Amino acid sequence: MMDNPEGDLARIKANVVSEQTLAPIALEQMHIDRYLILGKGEEMTGGRTKKAILADAVEAVIGALYLDSGFEEAVRLVERLIVPEIRKVQADKGNKDYKTMLQEYYQKKHELCPKYELVKVTGPEHDKTFYMKVLFGNVSYGPAKGKTKKAAQQAVAKEACSALGLDS
């Protein structure tokens, strides 16, 4: 696993240590949602199934296991839960990190970094939708929407990757 080039390791990390990967592990394998202690507002707005909360809880459990039982036990848990996700990414079956793909492309080809810009936010406080665009000098893509700023950034990066033929 560690024989991967540095760029691949960055892609693997970005995919595996993400809400998209960790939230399903929290729900389907660890059933963390049953054990969360949430405030009334978070409970009423669906906090038990929010990806950010679930992903943070997985990381917290791994950290707590490390502190309580040591490195070897934490490694065993990571091997059981996370290594299969690493294998998916290595086989290119995981979620693509379009932001990283786009950044690597532009840095290699144009020596530019993408700049993400919030265009607008809609919806009530507990259920916002974010609209982002991505800029490279005077070229822009988007806007695209998501339920978080990160999700909107991924969506607009995916649009840009599609337009540039990078997502095949």
JSON list of C-alpha atoms in Angstrom, two decimals:
[
{"chain": "A", "resi": 1, "resn": "MET", "atom": "CA", "xyz": [0.00, 0.00, 0.00]},
{"chain": "A", "resi": 2, "resn": "MET", "atom": "CA", "xyz": [2.79, 2.44, 0.77]},
{"chain": "A", "resi": 3, "resn": "ASP", "atom": "CA", "xyz": [4.46, 1.84, -2.61]},
{"chain": "A", "resi": 4, "resn": "ASN", "atom": "CA", "xyz": [2.13, 4.40, -4.17]},
{"chain": "A", "resi": 5, "resn": "PRO", "atom": "CA", "xyz": [3.55, 7.66, -5.55]},
{"chain": "A", "resi": 6, "resn": "GLU", "atom": "CA", "xyz": [3.03, 10.73, -3.36]},
{"chain": "A", "resi": 7, "resn": "GLY", "atom": "CA", "xyz": [0.20, 12.06, -5.57]},
{"chain": "A", "resi": 8, "resn": "ASP", "atom": "CA", "xyz": [-1.67, 8.78, -5.23]},
{"chain": "A", "resi": 9, "resn": "LEU", "atom": "CA", "xyz": [-1.27, 8.83, -1.46]},
{"chain": "A", "resi": 10, "resn": "ALA", "atom": "CA", "xyz": [-2.72, 12.34, -1.34]},
{"chain": "A", "resi": 11, "resn": "ARG", "atom": "CA", "xyz": [-5.68, 11.22, -3.47]},
{"chain": "A", "resi": 12, "resn": "ILE", "atom": "CA", "xyz": [-6.21, 8.13, -1.31]},
{"chain": "A", "resi": 13, "resn": "LYS", "atom": "CA", "xyz": [-6.11, 10.18, 1.89]},
{"chain": "A", "resi": 14, "resn": "ALA", "atom": "CA", "xyz": [-8.48, 12.81, 0.49]},
{"chain": "A", "resi": 15, "resn": "ASN", "atom": "CA", "xyz": [-10.98, 10.13, -0.49]},
{"chain": "A", "resi": 16, "resn": "VAL", "atom": "CA", "xyz": [-10.73, 7.92, 2.58]},
{"chain": "A", "resi": 17, "resn": "VAL", "atom": "CA", "xyz": [-10.66, 10.61, 5.27]},
{"chain": "A", "resi": 18, "resn": "SER", "atom": "CA", "xyz": [-13.80, 12.23, 3.90]},
{"chain": "A", "resi": 19, "resn": "GLU", "atom": "CA", "xyz": [-17.38, 12.53, 5.03]},
{"chain": "A", "resi": 20, "resn": "GLN", "atom": "CA", "xyz": [-18.46, 10.53, 1.96]},
{"chain": "A", "resi": 21, "resn": "THR", "atom": "CA", "xyz": [-16.41, 7.53, 3.10]},
{"chain": "A", "resi": 22, "resn": "LEU", "atom": "CA", "xyz": [-16.57, 7.77, 6.88]},
{"chain": "A", "resi": 23, "resn": "ALA", "atom": "CA", "xyz": [-20.29, 8.53, 7.28]},
{"chain": "A", "resi": 24, "resn": "PRO", "atom": "CA", "xyz": [-21.43, 5.19, 5.76]},
{"chain": "A", "resi": 25, "resn": "ILE", "atom": "CA", "xyz": [-18.89, 3.37, 7.95]},
{"chain": "A", "resi": 26, "resn": "ALA", "atom": "CA", "xyz": [-20.36, 5.16, 10.98]},
{"chain": "A", "resi": 27, "resn": "LEU", "atom": "CA", "xyz": [-23.92, 4.19, 10.06]},
{"chain": "A", "resi": 28, "resn": "GLU", "atom": "CA", "xyz": [-23.61, 0.76, 8.47]},
{"chain": "A", "resi": 29, "resn": "GLN", "atom": "CA", "xyz": [-20.72, -0.83, 10.33]},
{"chain": "A", "resi": 30, "resn": "MET", "atom": "CA", "xyz": [-20.38, 0.99, 13.63]},
{"chain": "A", "resi": 31, "resn": "HIS", "atom": "CA", "xyz": [-24.00, 2.15, 14.15]},
{"chain": "A", "resi": 32, "resn": "ILE", "atom": "CA", "xyz": [-22.65, 5.29, 15.80]},
{"chain": "A", "resi": 33, "resn": "ASP", "atom": "CA", "xyz": [-25.92, 7.15, 15.18]},
{"chain": "A", "resi": 34, "resn": "ARG", "atom": "CA", "xyz": [-27.49, 5.14, 18.02]},
{"chain": "A", "resi": 35, "resn": "TYR", "atom": "CA", "xyz": [-24.97, 6.41, 20.54]},
{"chain": "A", "resi": 36, "resn": "LEU", "atom": "CA", "xyz": [-24.67, 10.10, 19.69]},
{"chain": "A", "resi": 37, "resn": "ILE", "atom": "CA", "xyz": [-25.68, 12.60, 22.34]},
{"chain": "A", "resi": 38, "resn": "LEU", "atom": "CA", "xyz": [-27.06, 15.62, 20.50]},
{"chain": "A", "resi": 39, "resn": "GLY", "atom": "CA", "xyz": [-28.63, 18.89, 21.48]},
{"chain": "A", "resi": 40, "resn": "LYS", "atom": "CA", "xyz": [-32.34, 19.44, 20.79]},
{"chain": "A", "resi": 41, "resn": "GLY", "atom": "CA", "xyz": [-31.73, 21.56, 17.71]},
{"chain": "A", "resi": 42, "resn": "GLU", "atom": "CA", "xyz": [-29.30, 19.08, 16.17]},
{"chain": "A", "resi": 43, "resn": "GLU", "atom": "CA", "xyz": [-31.65, 16.20, 16.97]},
{"chain": "A", "resi": 44, "resn": "MET", "atom": "CA", "xyz": [-34.58, 18.00, 15.34]},
{"chain": "A", "resi": 45, "resn": "THR", "atom": "CA", "xyz": [-32.62, 18.81, 12.18]},
{"chain": "A", "resi": 46, "resn": "GLY", "atom": "CA", "xyz": [-31.43, 15.27, 11.51]},
{"chain": "A", "resi": 47, "resn": "GLY", "atom": "CA", "xyz": [-28.06, 15.40, 13.23]},
{"chain": "A", "resi": 48, "resn": "ARG", "atom": "CA", "xyz": [-27.91, 11.62, 13.60]},
{"chain": "A", "resi": 49, "resn": "THR", "atom": "CA", "xyz": [-27.52, 11.25, 9.86]},
{"chain": "A", "resi": 50, "resn": "LYS", "atom": "CA", "xyz": [-25.40, 14.31, 9.08]},
{"chain": "A", "resi": 51, "resn": "LYS", "atom": "CA", "xyz": [-22.25, 13.19, 7.31]},
{"chain": "A", "resi": 52, "resn": "ALA", "atom": "CA", "xyz": [-20.00, 15.68, 9.08]},
{"chain": "A", "resi": 53, "resn": "ILE", "atom": "CA", "xyz": [-21.12, 14.55, 12.54]},
{"chain": "A", "resi": 54, "resn": "LEU", "atom": "CA", "xyz": [-20.86, 10.86, 11.63]},
{"chain": "A", "resi": 55, "resn": "ALA", "atom": "CA", "xyz": [-17.39, 11.24, 10.08]},
{"chain": "A", "resi": 56, "resn": "ASP", "atom": "CA", "xyz": [-16.15, 13.20, 13.09]},
{"chain": "A", "resi": 57, "resn": "ALA", "atom": "CA", "xyz": [-17.54, 10.49, 15.37]},
{"chain": "A", "resi": 58, "resn": "VAL", "atom": "CA", "xyz": [-15.61, 7.75, 13.51]},
{"chain": "A", "resi": 59, "resn": "GLU", "atom": "CA", "xyz": [-12.39, 9.73, 13.91]},
{"chain": "A", "resi": 60, "resn": "ALA", "atom": "CA", "xyz": [-13.18, 10.31, 17.58]},
{"chain": "A", "resi": 61, "resn": "VAL", "atom": "CA", "xyz": [-13.78, 6.59, 18.21]},
{"chain": "A", "resi": 62, "resn": "ILE", "atom": "CA", "xyz": [-10.47, 5.69, 16.57]},
{"chain": "A", "resi": 63, "resn": "GLY", "atom": "CA", "xyz": [-8.70, 8.32, 18.68]},
{"chain": "A", "resi": 64, "resn": "ALA", "atom": "CA", "xyz": [-10.43, 7.17, 21.86]},
{"chain": "A", "resi": 65, "resn": "LEU", "atom": "CA", "xyz": [-9.54, 3.54, 21.16]},
{"chain": "A", "resi": 66, "resn": "TYR", "atom": "CA", "xyz": [-5.91, 4.57, 20.66]},
{"chain": "A", "resi": 67, "resn": "LEU", "atom": "CA", "xyz": [-5.86, 6.45, 23.98]},
{"chain": "A", "resi": 68, "resn": "ASP", "atom": "CA", "xyz": [-7.71, 3.70, 25.84]},
{"chain": "A", "resi": 69, "resn": "SER", "atom": "CA", "xyz": [-6.23, 0.53, 24.38]},
{"chain": "A", "resi": 70, "resn": "GLY", "atom": "CA", "xyz": [-3.13, 1.58, 22.49]},
{"chain": "A", "resi": 71, "resn": "PHE", "atom": "CA", "xyz": [-1.77, 1.79, 18.98]},
{"chain": "A", "resi": 72, "resn": "GLU", "atom": "CA", "xyz": [-2.20, -1.90, 18.04]},
{"chain": "A", "resi": 73, "resn": "GLU", "atom": "CA", "xyz": [-5.93, -1.92, 18.83]},
{"chain": "A", "resi": 74, "resn": "ALA", "atom": "CA", "xyz": [-6.46, 1.31, 16.90]},
{"chain": "A", "resi": 75, "resn": "VAL", "atom": "CA", "xyz": [-4.57, -0.18, 13.94]},
{"chain": "A", "resi": 76, "resn": "ARG", "atom": "CA", "xyz": [-6.80, -3.30, 14.04]},
{"chain": "A", "resi": 77, "resn": "LEU", "atom": "CA", "xyz": [-9.92, -1.16, 13.88]},
{"chain": "A", "resi": 78, "resn": "VAL", "atom": "CA", "xyz": [-8.54, 0.98, 11.05]},
{"chain": "A", "resi": 79, "resn": "GLU", "atom": "CA", "xyz": [-7.51, -2.14, 9.14]},
{"chain": "A", "resi": 80, "resn": "ARG", "atom": "CA", "xyz": [-11.00, -3.57, 9.48]},
{"chain": "A", "resi": 81, "resn": "LEU", "atom": "CA", "xyz": [-12.95, -0.42, 8.63]},
{"chain": "A", "resi": 82, "resn": "ILE", "atom": "CA", "xyz": [-10.71, 1.83, 6.54]},
{"chain": "A", "resi": 83, "resn": "VAL", "atom": "CA", "xyz": [-8.34, -0.41, 4.58]},
{"chain": "A", "resi": 84, "resn": "PRO", "atom": "CA", "xyz": [-11.20, -1.75, 2.37]},
{"chain": "A", "resi": 85, "resn": "GLU", "atom": "CA", "xyz": [-11.94, 1.86, 1.43]},
{"chain": "A", "resi": 86, "resn": "ILE", "atom": "CA", "xyz": [-8.27, 2.44, 0.61]},
{"chain": "A", "resi": 87, "resn": "ARG", "atom": "CA", "xyz": [-8.38, -0.60, -1.66]},
{"chain": "A", "resi": 88, "resn": "LYS", "atom": "CA", "xyz": [-11.42, 0.82, -3.49]},
{"chain": "A", "resi": 89, "resn": "VAL", "atom": "CA", "xyz": [-9.64, 4.10, -4.12]},
{"chain": "A", "resi": 90, "resn": "GLN", "atom": "CA", "xyz": [-6.51, 2.27, -5.27]},
{"chain": "A", "resi": 91, "resn": "ALA", "atom": "CA", "xyz": [-8.68, 0.35, -7.73]},
{"chain": "A", "resi": 92, "resn": "ASP", "atom": "CA", "xyz": [-10.29, 3.67, -8.74]},
{"chain": "A", "resi": 93, "resn": "LYS", "atom": "CA", "xyz": [-13.68, 2.51, -7.45]},
{"chain": "A", "resi": 94, "resn": "GLY", "atom": "CA", "xyz": [-13.88, 5.08, -4.67]},
{"chain": "A", "resi": 95, "resn": "ASN", "atom": "CA", "xyz": [-15.39, 8.52, -4.83]},
{"chain": "A", "resi": 96, "resn": "LYS", "atom": "CA", "xyz": [-13.32, 10.76, -7.05]},
{"chain": "A", "resi": 97, "resn": "ASP", "atom": "CA", "xyz": [-11.86, 13.85, -5.48]},
{"chain": "A", "resi": 98, "resn": "TYR", "atom": "CA", "xyz": [-12.55, 16.31, -8.28]},
{"chain": "A", "resi": 99, "resn": "LYS", "atom": "CA", "xyz": [-11.03, 19.24, -6.39]},
{"chain": "A", "resi": 100, "resn": "THR", "atom": "CA", "xyz": [-7.68, 17.43, -6.20]},
{"chain": "A", "resi": 101, "resn": "MET", "atom": "CA", "xyz": [-7.89, 16.29, -9.83]},
{"chain": "A", "resi": 102, "resn": "LEU", "atom": "CA", "xyz": [-8.58, 19.84, -10.96]},
{"chain": "A", "resi": 103, "resn": "GLN", "atom": "CA", "xyz": [-5.87, 21.36, -8.81]},
{"chain": "A", "resi": 104, "resn": "GLU", "atom": "CA", "xyz": [-3.25, 18.86, -10.01]},
{"chain": "A", "resi": 105, "resn": "TYR", "atom": "CA", "xyz": [-4.21, 19.48, -13.65]},
{"chain": "A", "resi": 106, "resn": "TYR", "atom": "CA", "xyz": [-4.01, 23.26, -13.41]},
{"chain": "A", "resi": 107, "resn": "GLN", "atom": "CA", "xyz": [-0.81, 23.26, -11.38]},
{"chain": "A", "resi": 108, "resn": "LYS", "atom": "CA", "xyz": [0.92, 21.01, -13.93]},
{"chain": "A", "resi": 109, "resn": "LYS", "atom": "CA", "xyz": [-0.43, 22.64, -17.05]},
{"chain": "A", "resi": 110, "resn": "HIS", "atom": "CA", "xyz": [-0.85, 26.30, -16.12]},
{"chain": "A", "resi": 111, "resn": "GLU", "atom": "CA", "xyz": [0.90, 26.73, -12.75]},
{"chain": "A", "resi": 112, "resn": "LEU", "atom": "CA", "xyz": [-2.37, 28.12, -11.36]},
{"chain": "A", "resi": 113, "resn": "CYS", "atom": "CA", "xyz": [-4.38, 27.14, -8.32]},
{"chain": "A", "resi": 114, "resn": "PRO", "atom": "CA", "xyz": [-8.16, 27.09, -8.42]},
{"chain": "A", "resi": 115, "resn": "LYS", "atom": "CA", "xyz": [-9.98, 29.74, -6.44]},
{"chain": "A", "resi": 116, "resn": "TYR", "atom": "CA", "xyz": [-13.43, 28.78, -5.15]},
{"chain": "A", "resi": 117, "resn": "GLU", "atom": "CA", "xyz": [-15.93, 31.56, -4.70]},
{"chain": "A", "resi": 118, "resn": "LEU", "atom": "CA", "xyz": [-19.27, 31.43, -2.90]},
{"chain": "A", "resi": 119, "resn": "VAL", "atom": "CA", "xyz": [-21.93, 32.77, -5.28]},
{"chain": "A", "resi": 120, "resn": "LYS", "atom": "CA", "xyz": [-25.00, 32.55, -3.07]},
{"chain": "A", "resi": 121, "resn": "VAL", "atom": "CA", "xyz": [-26.66, 30.68, -0.20]},
{"chain": "A", "resi": 122, "resn": "THR", "atom": "CA", "xyz": [-30.33, 29.73, -0.21]},
{"chain": "A", "resi": 123, "resn": "GLY", "atom": "CA", "xyz": [-32.70, 27.98, 2.17]},
{"chain": "A", "resi": 124, "resn": "PRO", "atom": "CA", "xyz": [-33.47, 28.18, 5.87]},
{"chain": "A", "resi": 125, "resn": "GLU", "atom": "CA", "xyz": [-30.70, 28.16, 8.47]},
{"chain": "A", "resi": 126, "resn": "HIS", "atom": "CA", "xyz": [-31.05, 24.43, 9.17]},
{"chain": "A", "resi": 127, "resn": "ASP", "atom": "CA", "xyz": [-31.18, 23.39, 5.49]},
{"chain": "A", "resi": 128, "resn": "LYS", "atom": "CA", "xyz": [-28.95, 25.68, 3.44]},
{"chain": "A", "resi": 129, "resn": "THR", "atom": "CA", "xyz": [-27.84, 25.17, -0.15]},
{"chain": "A", "resi": 130, "resn": "PHE", "atom": "CA", "xyz": [-24.51, 26.66, -1.19]},
{"chain": "A", "resi": 131, "resn": "TYR", "atom": "CA", "xyz": [-23.62, 27.72, -4.74]},
{"chain": "A", "resi": 132, "resn": "MET", "atom": "CA", "xyz": [-19.93, 27.91, -5.66]},
{"chain": "A", "resi": 133, "resn": "LYS", "atom": "CA", "xyz": [-17.92, 28.69, -8.77]},
{"chain": "A", "resi": 134, "resn": "VAL", "atom": "CA", "xyz": [-14.28, 27.96, -9.46]},
{"chain": "A", "resi": 135, "resn": "LEU", "atom": "CA", "xyz": [-11.93, 30.45, -11.12]},
{"chain": "A", "resi": 136, "resn": "PHE", "atom": "CA", "xyz": [-8.60, 30.07, -12.89]},
{"chain": "A", "resi": 137, "resn": "GLY", "atom": "CA", "xyz": [-7.48, 33.54, -13.85]},
{"chain": "A", "resi": 138, "resn": "ASN", "atom": "CA", "xyz": [-10.26, 34.78, -16.17]},
{"chain": "A", "resi": 139, "resn": "VAL", "atom": "CA", "xyz": [-11.77, 31.31, -16.77]},
{"chain": "A", "resi": 140, "resn": "SER", "atom": "CA", "xyz": [-14.61, 30.19, -14.51]},
{"chain": "A", "resi": 141, "resn": "TYR", "atom": "CA", "xyz": [-16.88, 27.16, -14.15]},
{"chain": "A", "resi": 142, "resn": "GLY", "atom": "CA", "xyz": [-20.18, 26.88, -12.34]},
{"chain": "A", "resi": 143, "resn": "PRO", "atom": "CA", "xyz": [-21.95, 27.73, -10.24]},
{"chain": "A", "resi": 144, "resn": "ALA", "atom": "CA", "xyz": [-22.79, 24.32, -8.80]},
{"chain": "A", "resi": 145, "resn": "LYS", "atom": "CA", "xyz": [-24.70, 23.59, -5.61]},
{"chain": "A", "resi": 146, "resn": "GLY", "atom": "CA", "xyz": [-24.25, 21.45, -2.51]},
{"chain": "A", "resi": 147, "resn": "LYS", "atom": "CA", "xyz": [-25.59, 21.11, 1.03]},
{"chain": "A", "resi": 148, "resn": "THR", "atom": "CA", "xyz": [-22.19, 22.20, 2.38]},
{"chain": "A", "resi": 149, "resn": "LYS", "atom": "CA", "xyz": [-19.55, 24.52, 0.98]},
{"chain": "A", "resi": 150, "resn": "LYS", "atom": "CA", "xyz": [-17.26, 21.50, 0.49]},
{"chain": "A", "resi": 151, "resn": "ALA", "atom": "CA", "xyz": [-19.95, 19.61, -1.41]},
{"chain": "A", "resi": 152, "resn": "ALA", "atom": "CA", "xyz": [-20.60, 22.62, -3.64]},
{"chain": "A", "resi": 153, "resn": "GLN", "atom": "CA", "xyz": [-16.86, 22.93, -4.30]},
{"chain": "A", "resi": 154, "resn": "GLN", "atom": "CA", "xyz": [-16.69, 19.24, -5.26]},
{"chain": "A", "resi": 155, "resn": "ALA", "atom": "CA", "xyz": [-19.72, 19.68, -7.54]},
{"chain": "A", "resi": 156, "resn": "VAL", "atom": "CA", "xyz": [-18.26, 22.65, -9.38]},
{"chain": "A", "resi": 157, "resn": "ALA", "atom": "CA", "xyz": [-14.86, 20.93, -9.60]},
{"chain": "A", "resi": 158, "resn": "LYS", "atom": "CA", "xyz": [-16.63, 17.91, -11.14]},
{"chain": "A", "resi": 159, "resn": "GLU", "atom": "CA", "xyz": [-18.27, 20.20, -13.72]},
{"chain": "A", "resi": 160, "resn": "ALA", "atom": "CA", "xyz": [-14.87, 21.72, -14.55]},
{"chain": "A", "resi": 161, "resn": "CYS", "atom": "CA", "xyz": [-13.24, 18.27, -14.80]},
{"chain": "A", "resi": 162, "resn": "SER", "atom": "CA", "xyz": [-16.01, 17.15, -17.16]},
{"chain": "A", "resi": 163, "resn": "ALA", "atom": "CA", "xyz": [-15.59, 20.25, -19.32]},
{"chain": "A", "resi": 164, "resn": "LEU", "atom": "CA", "xyz": [-11.83, 19.63, -19.47]},
{"chain": "A", "resi": 165, "resn": "GLY", "atom": "CA", "xyz": [-12.20, 15.88, -20.14]},
{"chain": "A", "resi": 166, "resn": "LEU", "atom": "CA", "xyz": [-10.47, 14.91, -16.90]},
{"chain": "A", "resi": 167, "resn": "ASP", "atom": "CA", "xyz": [-13.18, 12.69, -15.43]},
{"chain": "A", "resi": 168, "resn": "SER", "atom": "CA", "xyz": [-12.93, 9.75, -17.80]}
]
